C-alpha positions as a printed Julia matrix, in Angstrom:
280×3 Matrix{Float64}:
 -50.49   84.03  -42.49
 -49.54   80.75  -44.58
 -46.51   80.5   -42.07
 -48.02   80.97  -39.19
 -50.31   77.88  -40.06
 -47.33   75.82  -40.75
 -45.71   75.94  -37.63
 -48.98   75.72  -35.54
 -49.7    72.28  -37.15
 -45.64   71.4   -36.42
 -46.46   72.6   -32.76
 -49.7    70.2   -32.71
 -47.96   66.87  -34.1
 -44.91   67.55  -31.52
 -46.91   67.98  -29.02
 -49.57   64.78  -30.03
 -46.02   62.74  -30.39
 -45.13   63.87  -26.53
 -48.87   62.85  -25.52
 -48.84   59.89  -26.99
 -44.95   58.69  -25.4
 -45.94   59.64  -21.96
 -49.45   57.69  -22.11
 -47.29   54.19  -23.74
 -45.03   54.68  -21.01
 -47.84   54.62  -18.2
 -49.57   51.78  -19.66
 -46.47   49.65  -19.8
 -45.85   50.49  -16.51
 -49.4    49.72  -15.17
 -48.95   45.79  -17.2
 -45.43   45.28  -15.37
 -46.93   46.16  -11.71
 -48.55   43.19  -11.86
 -45.2    41.23  -11.47
 -41.99   41.29   -9.97
 -38.97   42.55  -12.8
 -36.63   39.41  -13.43
 -33.69   40.55  -15.22
 -32.44   38.51  -16.89
 -29.28   38.48  -15.3
 -30.61   36.76  -13.03
 -30.63   33.41  -14.54
 -27.42   32.96  -13.39
 -27.94   33.65   -9.82
 -26.59   31.44   -7.63
 -29.65   28.94   -6.01
 -32.11   30.43   -2.57
 -30.3    27.29   -0.65
 -26.12   27.59   -1.23
 -24.49   24.76   -1.16
 -22.41   24.0     1.46
 -19.15   24.41    1.78
 -17.36   21.25    3.18
 -13.48   22.68    4.41
 -10.85   20.12    4.13
 -10.51   18.76    7.62
 -14.21   17.46    7.21
 -13.04   15.43    4.25
 -12.7    11.72    5.75
  -8.86   10.27    5.45
  -8.83    8.37    2.63
  -6.6     5.41    2.79
  -5.73    3.2    -0.82
  -5.47    0.99    1.3
  -6.94   -1.3     4.0
  -4.12   -1.52    7.14
  -6.04   -3.48    9.35
  -5.32   -7.28    8.91
  -7.05   -8.7    12.16
 -10.24   -9.61   10.51
  -7.98  -11.63    8.46
  -5.63  -12.7    10.82
  -8.55  -14.17   12.37
  -9.41  -17.07   10.34
  -7.53  -20.36    9.51
  -4.55  -20.64    7.16
  -5.69  -22.97    4.68
  -1.7   -25.24    4.34
  -1.18  -28.59    4.03
   1.65  -29.45    6.73
   3.61  -31.32    4.68
   4.76  -28.56    2.85
   5.62  -26.07    6.14
   7.0   -28.67    8.14
  10.89  -28.19    7.5
  10.19  -24.12    7.35
  11.04  -21.65    9.02
   9.53  -17.71    8.31
  11.9   -14.75    9.7
  11.83  -10.74    9.66
  13.16   -8.38   11.37
  12.75   -5.14   12.42
  16.21   -2.56   13.17
  17.86   -0.09   15.9
  18.96    2.02   12.98
  18.28    3.45   10.02
  19.98    3.47    6.86
  20.59    7.15    7.43
  22.32    7.23   10.4
  24.94    4.75    9.46
  27.91    5.37    7.26
  27.3     3.64    4.22
  23.21    3.63    4.47
  22.5     0.82    2.31
  26.2    -0.24    1.63
  26.27   -1.16    5.25
  22.9    -3.62    6.12
  24.72   -5.1     8.72
  25.56   -1.85   11.05
  21.85   -1.72   11.22
  21.41   -3.57   14.47
  18.7    -5.7    15.44
  15.54   -4.45   17.7
  13.26   -7.57   17.42
  13.45  -10.61   14.87
  10.07  -12.22   14.66
  10.32  -16.07   12.99
   6.86  -18.72   12.73
   7.44  -22.42   12.03
   5.11  -24.61   13.17
   6.12  -26.06   15.99
   7.52  -23.27   17.74
   4.51  -20.81   15.91
   5.05  -16.77   17.05
   8.55  -16.08   19.03
  10.63  -12.3    19.82
  14.21  -12.84   19.52
  16.43   -9.35   20.47
  19.54   -8.45   20.2
  21.48  -11.03   22.89
  19.45  -13.52   21.11
  21.39  -13.55   17.83
  23.36  -16.29   18.13
  20.92  -18.89   19.23
  18.6   -17.61   16.2
  21.04  -18.0    14.27
  21.17  -21.53   15.23
  17.01  -22.19   15.04
  17.4   -20.99   11.77
  19.62  -23.91   10.59
  17.21  -26.74   12.17
  15.18  -25.6     9.38
  15.47  -27.13    5.59
  13.51  -23.73    4.15
  14.34  -20.45    5.7
  11.42  -18.31    4.49
  12.14  -14.72    3.83
  11.2   -11.13    1.99
  14.22   -9.82    0.71
  15.7   -11.72    3.37
  18.58  -12.76    1.27
  19.61   -8.76    1.08
  18.4    -7.71    3.93
  17.56  -10.14    7.01
  20.77  -12.38    6.37
  22.83   -8.8     6.47
  21.88   -7.72    9.73
  22.66  -11.15   11.24
  25.98  -11.2     9.7
  26.5    -7.97   12.06
  26.88  -10.36   15.0
  27.96  -13.7    14.16
  28.48  -15.71   11.02
  25.17  -16.49    8.85
  27.39  -19.41    6.84
  24.73  -21.76    5.83
  21.72  -19.49    5.72
  21.57  -18.72    2.23
  21.6   -22.3     1.06
  18.56  -22.65    3.0
  16.72  -19.77    1.71
  13.41  -19.27   -0.03
  13.01  -15.19   -0.39
   9.67  -14.29   -2.36
  11.16  -11.33   -3.22
  13.82  -13.05   -5.11
  11.02  -15.67   -6.72
   8.54  -12.64   -7.43
  11.49  -10.07   -9.19
  13.0   -14.03  -11.5
   8.96  -14.58  -12.55
   7.82  -10.93  -13.02
  11.65   -8.47  -13.98
  10.87   -6.07  -11.05
  10.49   -5.65   -7.18
   7.81   -5.02   -5.27
   7.21   -4.37   -1.87
   5.3    -7.25    0.16
   2.84   -4.55    1.37
   1.24   -4.31   -2.21
   1.44   -8.31   -2.95
  -0.69   -8.6     0.15
  -3.31   -5.95   -0.65
  -3.71   -7.16   -4.18
  -3.56  -10.78   -3.26
  -5.2   -10.83    0.24
  -6.95   -7.14    0.38
  -4.79   -5.93    3.32
  -2.01   -4.67    3.92
   0.88   -4.0     6.54
  -0.08   -2.08    9.87
   3.03    0.35    9.9
   6.93    0.61    8.29
   9.52    0.24    9.08
  10.71    3.6     9.65
   7.83    3.93   12.4
   9.07    1.03   14.02
  12.37    2.36   14.67
  10.98    5.75   16.19
   8.36    3.86   18.29
  11.51    1.26   19.48
  12.85    4.39   20.5
  10.32    5.49   22.71
  10.26    2.2    24.52
   7.09    0.65   22.92
   8.92   -2.66   22.44
   5.34   -4.37   22.19
   4.52   -2.25   19.03
   7.06   -3.1    17.62
   7.46   -6.77   18.02
   3.13   -6.92   17.05
   4.83   -5.13   13.46
   7.22   -7.36   12.58
   5.0   -10.57   13.35
   2.2    -9.0    11.2
   4.57   -9.29    8.56
   5.43  -12.84    9.19
   2.03  -13.25    8.83
   1.22  -11.45    5.55
   4.17  -13.76    4.2
   2.63  -17.11    4.99
  -0.58  -15.81    4.16
   0.37  -14.9     0.82
   2.62  -17.74    0.49
  -0.71  -19.56    1.49
  -2.88  -18.67   -1.01
   0.05  -19.23   -3.7
   0.14  -22.72   -2.87
  -3.39  -23.34   -2.13
  -4.85  -21.31   -5.8
  -1.22  -21.32   -7.81
  -1.24  -17.47   -8.25
  -0.63  -13.9    -6.61
  -1.23  -11.13   -7.39
   0.99   -7.66   -8.73
  -1.11   -4.49   -9.46
  -4.14   -6.47   -9.75
  -2.78   -9.27  -12.99
  -2.62  -13.08  -11.62
   1.17  -14.51  -11.86
   1.29  -17.92  -12.03
   3.68  -19.22   -9.14
   4.55  -22.93   -7.97
   5.94  -22.87   -4.67
   5.38  -26.09   -3.35
   8.27  -27.66   -2.05
   6.53  -30.88   -2.59
   6.65  -30.68   -6.13
  10.01  -29.12   -6.6
  13.21  -27.77   -4.27
  12.73  -23.96   -3.21
  16.01  -23.44   -1.75
  18.92  -22.01   -3.04
  21.14  -25.24   -2.09
  18.87  -27.06   -4.74
  19.72  -24.59   -7.55
  23.32  -24.52   -6.96
  23.08  -28.48   -6.73
  20.92  -28.53  -10.16
  23.77  -25.89  -11.49
  26.63  -27.94  -10.52
  25.1   -31.21  -11.91
  24.0   -29.38  -15.56
  28.2   -28.26  -15.72
  28.96  -31.46  -14.53
  26.34  -33.01  -17.45
  27.99  -30.78  -19.99
  31.72  -31.72  -19.51
  30.86  -35.52  -20.05
């Protein structure tokens, strides 16, 4: 009898426990039915307004430097006529690339002339072609200073493939040479113009050769003229303000021929004079 009572009590306890758990689940379910269940992982799901995906093609092209210099070129250059009345500015575009000439850069005289552009106070901009080389060299020799950017190594050497260039180096005011002596390393005209004036070149030499072969001679002349005007404006800026900029830094320069001569001829004469004085 006692054993039966114990079994009965245990069964009753189990029944009450099961009943209690079922009632508790029902209450929990009824409380949660008033709102949508929100799993914890939902905190990390995407926004209902997805971020638009932009393909690389849709992104605007970003150029590190402006290439359209026309707004600047439409403004007058602030110059002292006395500083430029004995100067002629020169730039040359070639027929061939270094990779197309045996010897490459050691044979610049084989590159050939597509077009040369000059500027001077009286003649302004003029274009010269391969058949005009003799006349061009004679014209350059009329001036006290021939202003170039790397002209002593490049432009004069290209001309030497056609005729004697004797006398040109002594008249040279090569801006690259002056800059290299000042800062200790070579820098492109494009970089100097961009940092100093805020404009850049409208192309490059490789493209100029391609355009010339396609018969687009006017485009090549325009590109060459653009280089000459950039050089003119860099020099004018230096003379007016006393500095140019390289990599964002001001580089003091004194390029006024009214204060001292800028040509190699004067440097050579000065060196000879010093040598004679030391020997005496």
